[in-house]
Coordinates of C-alpha atoms and ligand atoms in Angstrom, one line a residue:
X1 CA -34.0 21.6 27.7
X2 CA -37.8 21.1 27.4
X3 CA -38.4 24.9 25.9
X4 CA -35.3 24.7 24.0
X5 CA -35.6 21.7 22.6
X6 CA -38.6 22.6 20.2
X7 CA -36.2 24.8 18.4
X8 CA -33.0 23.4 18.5
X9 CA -34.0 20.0 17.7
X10 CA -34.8 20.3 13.9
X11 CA -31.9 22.0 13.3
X12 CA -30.0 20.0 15.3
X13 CA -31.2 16.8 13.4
X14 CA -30.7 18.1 10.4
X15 CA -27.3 19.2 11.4
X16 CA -26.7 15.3 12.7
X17 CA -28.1 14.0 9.1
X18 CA -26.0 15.6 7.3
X19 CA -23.1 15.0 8.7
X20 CA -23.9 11.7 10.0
X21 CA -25.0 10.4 6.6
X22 CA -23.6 11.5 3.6
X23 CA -24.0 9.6 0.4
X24 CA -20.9 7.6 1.0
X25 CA -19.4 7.5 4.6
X26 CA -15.8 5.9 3.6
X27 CA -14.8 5.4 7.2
X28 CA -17.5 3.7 8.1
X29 CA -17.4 1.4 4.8
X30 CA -14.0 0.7 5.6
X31 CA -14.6 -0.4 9.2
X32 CA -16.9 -2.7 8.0
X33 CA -14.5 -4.3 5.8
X34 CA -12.0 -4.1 7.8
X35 CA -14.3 -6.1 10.4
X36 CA -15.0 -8.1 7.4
X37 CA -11.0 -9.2 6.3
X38 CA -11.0 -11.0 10.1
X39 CA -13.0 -13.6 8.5
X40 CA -10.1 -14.9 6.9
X41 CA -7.5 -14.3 9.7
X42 CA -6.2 -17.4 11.2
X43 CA -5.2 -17.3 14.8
X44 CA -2.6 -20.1 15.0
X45 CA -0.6 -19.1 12.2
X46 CA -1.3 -15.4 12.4
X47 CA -1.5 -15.0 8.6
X48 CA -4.8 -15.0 6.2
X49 CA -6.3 -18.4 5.0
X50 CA -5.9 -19.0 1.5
X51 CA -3.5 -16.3 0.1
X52 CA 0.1 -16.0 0.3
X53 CA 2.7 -15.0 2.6
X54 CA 2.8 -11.3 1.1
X55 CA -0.5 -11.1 0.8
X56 CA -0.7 -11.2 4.5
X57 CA 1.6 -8.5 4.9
X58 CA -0.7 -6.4 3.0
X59 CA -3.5 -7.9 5.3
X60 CA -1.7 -6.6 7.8
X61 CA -0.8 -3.4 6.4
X62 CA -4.6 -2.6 6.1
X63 CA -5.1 -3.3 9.5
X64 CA -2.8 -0.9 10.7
X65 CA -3.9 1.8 8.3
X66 CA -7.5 1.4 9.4
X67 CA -6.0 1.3 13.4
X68 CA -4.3 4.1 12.6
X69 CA -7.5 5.8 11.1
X70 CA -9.7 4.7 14.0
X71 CA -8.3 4.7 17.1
X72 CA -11.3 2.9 18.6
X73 CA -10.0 -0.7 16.2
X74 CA -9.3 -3.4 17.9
X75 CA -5.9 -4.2 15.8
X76 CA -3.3 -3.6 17.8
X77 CA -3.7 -7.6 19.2
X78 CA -3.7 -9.0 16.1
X79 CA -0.4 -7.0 15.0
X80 CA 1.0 -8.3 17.8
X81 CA 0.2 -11.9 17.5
X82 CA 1.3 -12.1 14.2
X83 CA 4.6 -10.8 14.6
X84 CA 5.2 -12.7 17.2
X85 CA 4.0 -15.7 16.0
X86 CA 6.5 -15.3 13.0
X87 CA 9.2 -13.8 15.0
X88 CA 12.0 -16.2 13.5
X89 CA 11.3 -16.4 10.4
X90 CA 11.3 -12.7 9.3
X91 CA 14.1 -12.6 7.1
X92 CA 14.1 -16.1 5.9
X93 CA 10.7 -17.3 5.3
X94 CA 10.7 -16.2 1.5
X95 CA 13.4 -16.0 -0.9
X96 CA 12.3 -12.8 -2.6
X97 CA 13.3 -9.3 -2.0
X98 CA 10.2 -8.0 -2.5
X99 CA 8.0 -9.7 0.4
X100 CA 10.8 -8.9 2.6
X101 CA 9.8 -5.0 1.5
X102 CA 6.1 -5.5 1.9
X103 CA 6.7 -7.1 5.7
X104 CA 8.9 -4.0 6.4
X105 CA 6.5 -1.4 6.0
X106 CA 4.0 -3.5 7.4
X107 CA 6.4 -3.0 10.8
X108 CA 7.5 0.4 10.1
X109 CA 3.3 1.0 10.0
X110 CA 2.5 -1.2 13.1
X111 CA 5.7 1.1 15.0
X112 CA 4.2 4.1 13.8
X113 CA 1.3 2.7 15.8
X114 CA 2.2 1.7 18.6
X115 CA 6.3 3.1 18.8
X116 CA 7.4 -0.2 20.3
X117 CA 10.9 -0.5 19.4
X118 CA 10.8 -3.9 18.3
X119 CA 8.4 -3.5 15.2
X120 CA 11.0 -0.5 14.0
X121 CA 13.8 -3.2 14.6
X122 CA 12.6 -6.2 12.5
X123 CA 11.9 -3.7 9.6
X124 CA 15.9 -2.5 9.7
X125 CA 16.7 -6.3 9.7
X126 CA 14.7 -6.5 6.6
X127 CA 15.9 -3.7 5.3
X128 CA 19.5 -5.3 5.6
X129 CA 18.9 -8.5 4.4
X130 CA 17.5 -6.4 1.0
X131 CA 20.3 -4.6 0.6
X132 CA 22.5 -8.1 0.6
X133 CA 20.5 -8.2 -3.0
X134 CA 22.0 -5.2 -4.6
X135 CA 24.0 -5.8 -7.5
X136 CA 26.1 -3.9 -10.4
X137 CA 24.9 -6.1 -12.9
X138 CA 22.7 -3.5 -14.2
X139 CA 25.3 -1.0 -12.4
X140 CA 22.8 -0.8 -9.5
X141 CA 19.7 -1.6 -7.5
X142 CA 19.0 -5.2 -6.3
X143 CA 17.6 -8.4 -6.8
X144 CA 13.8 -9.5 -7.2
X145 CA 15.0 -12.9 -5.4
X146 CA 17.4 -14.5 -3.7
X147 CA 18.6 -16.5 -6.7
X148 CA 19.2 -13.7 -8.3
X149 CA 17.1 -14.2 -11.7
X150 CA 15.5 -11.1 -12.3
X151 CA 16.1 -7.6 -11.6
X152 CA 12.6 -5.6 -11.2
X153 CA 10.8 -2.4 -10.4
X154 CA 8.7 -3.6 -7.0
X155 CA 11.6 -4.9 -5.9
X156 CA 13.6 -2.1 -5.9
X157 CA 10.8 0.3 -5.2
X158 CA 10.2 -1.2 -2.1
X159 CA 14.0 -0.8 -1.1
X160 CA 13.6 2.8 -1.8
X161 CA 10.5 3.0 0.5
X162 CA 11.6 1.0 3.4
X163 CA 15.0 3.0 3.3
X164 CA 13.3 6.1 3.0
X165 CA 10.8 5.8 5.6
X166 CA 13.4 4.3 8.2
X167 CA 15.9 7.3 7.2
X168 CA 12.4 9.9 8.8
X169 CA 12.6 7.2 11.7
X170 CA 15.5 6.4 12.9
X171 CA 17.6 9.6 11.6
X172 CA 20.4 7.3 10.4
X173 CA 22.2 8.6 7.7
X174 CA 22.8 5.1 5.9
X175 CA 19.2 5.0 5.2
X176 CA 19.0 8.1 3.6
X177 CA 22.0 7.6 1.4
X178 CA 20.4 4.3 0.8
X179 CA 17.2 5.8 -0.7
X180 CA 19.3 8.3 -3.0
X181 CA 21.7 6.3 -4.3
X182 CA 18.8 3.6 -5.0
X183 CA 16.4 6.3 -6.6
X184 CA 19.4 7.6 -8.4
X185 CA 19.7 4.6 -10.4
X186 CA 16.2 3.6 -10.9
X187 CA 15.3 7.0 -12.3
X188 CA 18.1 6.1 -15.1
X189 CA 17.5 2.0 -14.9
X190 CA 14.7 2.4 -18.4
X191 CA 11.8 0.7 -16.8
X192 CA 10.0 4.1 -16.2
X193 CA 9.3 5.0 -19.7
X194 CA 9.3 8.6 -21.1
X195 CA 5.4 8.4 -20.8
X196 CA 5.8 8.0 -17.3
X197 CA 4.5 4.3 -16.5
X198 CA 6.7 1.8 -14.8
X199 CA 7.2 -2.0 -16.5
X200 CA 7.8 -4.8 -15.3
X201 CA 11.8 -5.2 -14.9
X202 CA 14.7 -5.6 -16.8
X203 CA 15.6 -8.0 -19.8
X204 CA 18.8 -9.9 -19.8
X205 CA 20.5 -7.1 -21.1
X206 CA 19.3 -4.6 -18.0
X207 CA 16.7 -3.3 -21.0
X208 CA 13.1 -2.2 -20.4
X209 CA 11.8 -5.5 -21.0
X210 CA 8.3 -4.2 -21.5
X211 CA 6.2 -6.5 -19.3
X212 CA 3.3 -5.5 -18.0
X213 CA 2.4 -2.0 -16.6
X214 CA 1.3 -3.1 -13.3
X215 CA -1.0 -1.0 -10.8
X216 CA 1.5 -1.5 -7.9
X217 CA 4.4 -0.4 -9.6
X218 CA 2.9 2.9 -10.3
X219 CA 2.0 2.9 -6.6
X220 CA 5.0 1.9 -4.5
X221 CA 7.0 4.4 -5.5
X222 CA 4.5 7.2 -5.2
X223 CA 5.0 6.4 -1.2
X224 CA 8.7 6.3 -2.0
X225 CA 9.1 9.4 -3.1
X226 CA 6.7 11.5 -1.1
X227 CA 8.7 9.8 2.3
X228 CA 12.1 10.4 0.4
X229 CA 11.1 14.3 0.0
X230 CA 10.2 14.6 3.8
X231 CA 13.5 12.6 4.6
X232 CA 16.0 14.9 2.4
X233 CA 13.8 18.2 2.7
X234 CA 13.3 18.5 -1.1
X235 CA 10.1 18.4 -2.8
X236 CA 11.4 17.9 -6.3
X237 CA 10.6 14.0 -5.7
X238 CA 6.9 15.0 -5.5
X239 CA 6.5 16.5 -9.1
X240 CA 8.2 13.5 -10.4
X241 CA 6.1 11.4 -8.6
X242 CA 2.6 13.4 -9.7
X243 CA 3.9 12.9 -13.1
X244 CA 3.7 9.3 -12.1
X245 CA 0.7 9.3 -10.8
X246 CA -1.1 11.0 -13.3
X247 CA 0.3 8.5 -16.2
X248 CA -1.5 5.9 -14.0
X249 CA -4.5 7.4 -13.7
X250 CA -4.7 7.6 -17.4
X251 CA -3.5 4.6 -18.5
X252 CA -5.1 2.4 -15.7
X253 CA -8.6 3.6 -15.4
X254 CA -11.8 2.6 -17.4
X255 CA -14.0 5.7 -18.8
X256 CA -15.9 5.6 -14.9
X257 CA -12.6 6.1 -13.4
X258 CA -12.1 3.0 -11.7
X259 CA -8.8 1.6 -11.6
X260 CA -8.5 -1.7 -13.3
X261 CA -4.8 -4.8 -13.6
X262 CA -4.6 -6.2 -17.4
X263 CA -5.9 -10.0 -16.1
X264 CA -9.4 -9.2 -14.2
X265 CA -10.7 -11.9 -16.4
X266 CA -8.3 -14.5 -14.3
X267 CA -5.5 -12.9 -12.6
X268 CA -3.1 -15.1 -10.2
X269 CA -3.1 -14.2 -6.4
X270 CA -0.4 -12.3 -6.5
X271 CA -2.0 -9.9 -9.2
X272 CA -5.1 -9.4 -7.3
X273 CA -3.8 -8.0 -4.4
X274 CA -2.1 -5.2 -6.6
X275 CA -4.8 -2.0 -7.0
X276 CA -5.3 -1.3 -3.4
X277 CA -1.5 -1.1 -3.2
X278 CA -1.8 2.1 -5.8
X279 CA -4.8 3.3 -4.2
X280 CA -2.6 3.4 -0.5
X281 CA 0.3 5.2 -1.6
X282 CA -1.4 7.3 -3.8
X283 CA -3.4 8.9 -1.0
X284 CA 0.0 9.8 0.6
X285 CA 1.0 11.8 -2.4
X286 CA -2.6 13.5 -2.2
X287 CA -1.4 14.2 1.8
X288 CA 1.6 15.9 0.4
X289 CA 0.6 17.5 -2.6
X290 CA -3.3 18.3 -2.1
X291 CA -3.9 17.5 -5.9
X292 CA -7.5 17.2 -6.3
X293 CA -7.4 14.9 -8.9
X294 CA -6.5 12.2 -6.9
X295 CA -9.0 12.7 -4.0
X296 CA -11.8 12.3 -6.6
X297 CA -10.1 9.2 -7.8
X298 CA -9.7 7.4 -4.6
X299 CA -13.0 8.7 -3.8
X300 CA -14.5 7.4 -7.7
X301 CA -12.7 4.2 -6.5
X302 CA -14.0 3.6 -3.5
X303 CA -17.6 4.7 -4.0
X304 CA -17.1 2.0 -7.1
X305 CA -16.2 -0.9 -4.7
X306 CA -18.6 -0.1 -2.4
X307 CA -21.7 0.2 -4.8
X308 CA -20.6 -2.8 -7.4
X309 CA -18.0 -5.4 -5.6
X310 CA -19.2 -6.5 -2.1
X311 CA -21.2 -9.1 -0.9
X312 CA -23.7 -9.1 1.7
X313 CA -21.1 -9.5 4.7
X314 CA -19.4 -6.8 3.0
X315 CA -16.8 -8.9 1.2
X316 CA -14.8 -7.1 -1.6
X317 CA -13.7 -8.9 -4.9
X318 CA -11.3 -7.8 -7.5
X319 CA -12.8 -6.4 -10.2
X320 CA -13.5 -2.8 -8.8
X321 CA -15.7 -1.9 -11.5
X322 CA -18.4 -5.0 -10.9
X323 CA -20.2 -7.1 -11.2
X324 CA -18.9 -9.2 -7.6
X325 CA -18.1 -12.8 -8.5
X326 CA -16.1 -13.8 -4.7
X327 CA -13.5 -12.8 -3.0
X328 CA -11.0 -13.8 -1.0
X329 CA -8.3 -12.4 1.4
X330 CA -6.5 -10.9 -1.0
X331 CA -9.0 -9.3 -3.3
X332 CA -10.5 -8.2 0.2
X333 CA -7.6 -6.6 1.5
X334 CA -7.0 -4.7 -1.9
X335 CA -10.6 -3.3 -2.0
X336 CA -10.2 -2.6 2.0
X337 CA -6.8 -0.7 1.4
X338 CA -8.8 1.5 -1.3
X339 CA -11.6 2.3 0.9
X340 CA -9.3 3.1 3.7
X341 CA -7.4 5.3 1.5
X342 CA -10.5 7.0 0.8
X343 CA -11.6 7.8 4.1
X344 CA -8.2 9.2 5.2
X345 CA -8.5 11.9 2.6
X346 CA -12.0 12.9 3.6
X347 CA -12.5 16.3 4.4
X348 CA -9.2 17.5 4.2
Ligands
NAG1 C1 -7.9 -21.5 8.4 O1 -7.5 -22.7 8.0 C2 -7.3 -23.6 9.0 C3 -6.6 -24.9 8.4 O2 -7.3 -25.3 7.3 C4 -8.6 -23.9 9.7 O3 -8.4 -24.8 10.8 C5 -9.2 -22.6 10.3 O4 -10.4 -22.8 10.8 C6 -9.2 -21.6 9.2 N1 -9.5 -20.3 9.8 C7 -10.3 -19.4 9.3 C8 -10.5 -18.2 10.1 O5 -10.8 -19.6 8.2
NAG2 C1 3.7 6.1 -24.8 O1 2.3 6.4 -25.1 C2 2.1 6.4 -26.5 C3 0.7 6.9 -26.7 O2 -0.2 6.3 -25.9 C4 2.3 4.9 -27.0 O3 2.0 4.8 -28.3 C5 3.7 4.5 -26.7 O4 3.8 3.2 -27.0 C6 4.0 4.7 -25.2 N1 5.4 4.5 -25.1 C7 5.9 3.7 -24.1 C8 7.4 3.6 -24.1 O5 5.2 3.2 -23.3

């Protein structure tokens, strides 16, 4: 080692340099944050201080993402605590469809994990209790909430994702059938317009109502569809769901790139938890497509968050572009999901 080491150790630094440092190491940025969102994690209730119940889903959701990235996490416990901590109240601790979606694939995540049986369970129970929602008021799909108020696109896009990923799961047919005849009618419902950006919901009259082209509703479904096309064996979701992606990408994004919601100047808690939510799903569809496009976006993004929103314990806020004003477990979890997504397309 002694005679060797003259010549092999240059080149063997140089080699470890490189690699071990380039200009933006996503997976190490997103262990820190993920380290980071614990800040906020609160034991006893095993949800995050000071956002909502959804928002703790997507918490959780990160968690496993970054688990799943990183073996060496230390996760796995605090999945466990909080779904067991909860256990009761799965399917009637909110009475929206929607957070009953969000909990799912948090589940169907934490089973991919782990492939304990009773993760994979509580997400079918969800998944039951959403399809109690569906309705032929507007000939089809289901409710945002329980009252029955408002039909919506993340509602329903969340029923096509949790059916399609438990129909690659569990290999029941209903689930399947579920995710067709759900996509069936939201491809025909209006509220994807023929630009191809996704509103809001539906107006009293089942019209576009044109609310609001949100970040997560061009997201959602981009999971949706690439799990729907591994389901059924048919990859003609996936060019409907570039076509969806792309419309995001241009419609959502300042001139840097970086993703941006309509309210950054004061948007509610639910609305900051939304970009990271894109930024996830979106990096599935670059898994199943390869499209470099969206690799250097989630890349742009991250890189972004990393350089302009954090704080010095490496908390993220919500505006991705800068300046960081604070943050909290929401806009933390958002930024998180982005940077995880990031480092799970890196170097492929
Ligand atoms: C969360 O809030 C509870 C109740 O206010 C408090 O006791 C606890 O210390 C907080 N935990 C964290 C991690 O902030
Ligand atoms: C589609 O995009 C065009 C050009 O940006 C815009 O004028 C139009 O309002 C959009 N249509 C819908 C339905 O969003």
């Amino acid at each position: 080692m002694a005679r060797l080491s003259k010549y092999l150790l240059p080149l063997l630094g140089s080699f470890v340099l490189s690699q071990a440092a380039p200009a933006y190491d996503y997976l190490s940025h997103a262990r820190s944050s993920s380290d980071a969102l614990m800040h906020w994690y609160n034991q006893g209730t095993g949800v995050f201080n000071g956002t909502g119940w959804w928002n703790s889903a997507e918490c959780i959701t990160a968690l496993a993402d970054m688990q799943g990235l990183d073996s060496t996490s230390n996760f796995l416990d605090t999945l466990q605590n909080t779904f067991e901590i909860n256990k009761n109240v799965w399917t009637t601790k909110s009475d929206f469809y929607d957070d009953e979606g969000w909990w799912a694939l948090a589940w169907i995540k934490a089973y991919d994990l782990t492939k304990d049986q009773k993760y994979l369970n509580v997400a079918e129970q969800l998944f039951d209790d959403m399809a109690k929602g569906w309705t032929t008021n507007c000939n089809g799909g289901i409710w945002w909430d329980k009252d029955k108020t408002y039909v919506n696109s993340i509602a329903n896009e969340l029923f096509l994702s949790v059916a399609a990923h438990l129909a690659s799961r569990t290999w029941n047919i209903k689930y399947l059938n579920w995710a067709v005849k759900e996509w069936q009618w939201f491809e025909k419902s209006g509220m994807i317009t023929k630009n191809n950006t996704i509103n809001d919901g539906l107006d009293g009259s089942c019209k576009n109502n044109g609310f609001t082209v949100w970040s997560y509703n061009q997201g959602v479904i981009l999971g949706a569809l690439v799990e729907l096309s591994k389901a059924s064996f048919d990859d003609s979701y996936l060019v409907t769901a570039r076509d969806i992606a792309w419309a995001a990408i241009e419609t959502l994004t300042d001139s840097n790139g970086v993703l941006h919601d309509s309210c950054e100047k004061g948007c509610g808690g639910d609305v900051s938890q939304f970009k990271g939510i894109f930024n996830r799903n979106l990096a599935q569809l670059y898994t199943a497509t390869s499209d470099p496009g969206f690799k250097n976006f989630l890349e742009t993004n991250a890189q972004s968050i990393w350089k302009n929103d954090r704080d010095s314990q490496n908390r993220l806020g919500l505006k991705w572009s800068g300046p960081y004003s604070k943050a909290d477990a929401s806009t933390h979890s958002s930024a998180l999901m982005a940077l995880i997504a990031a480092a799970s397309v890196q170097g492929s």
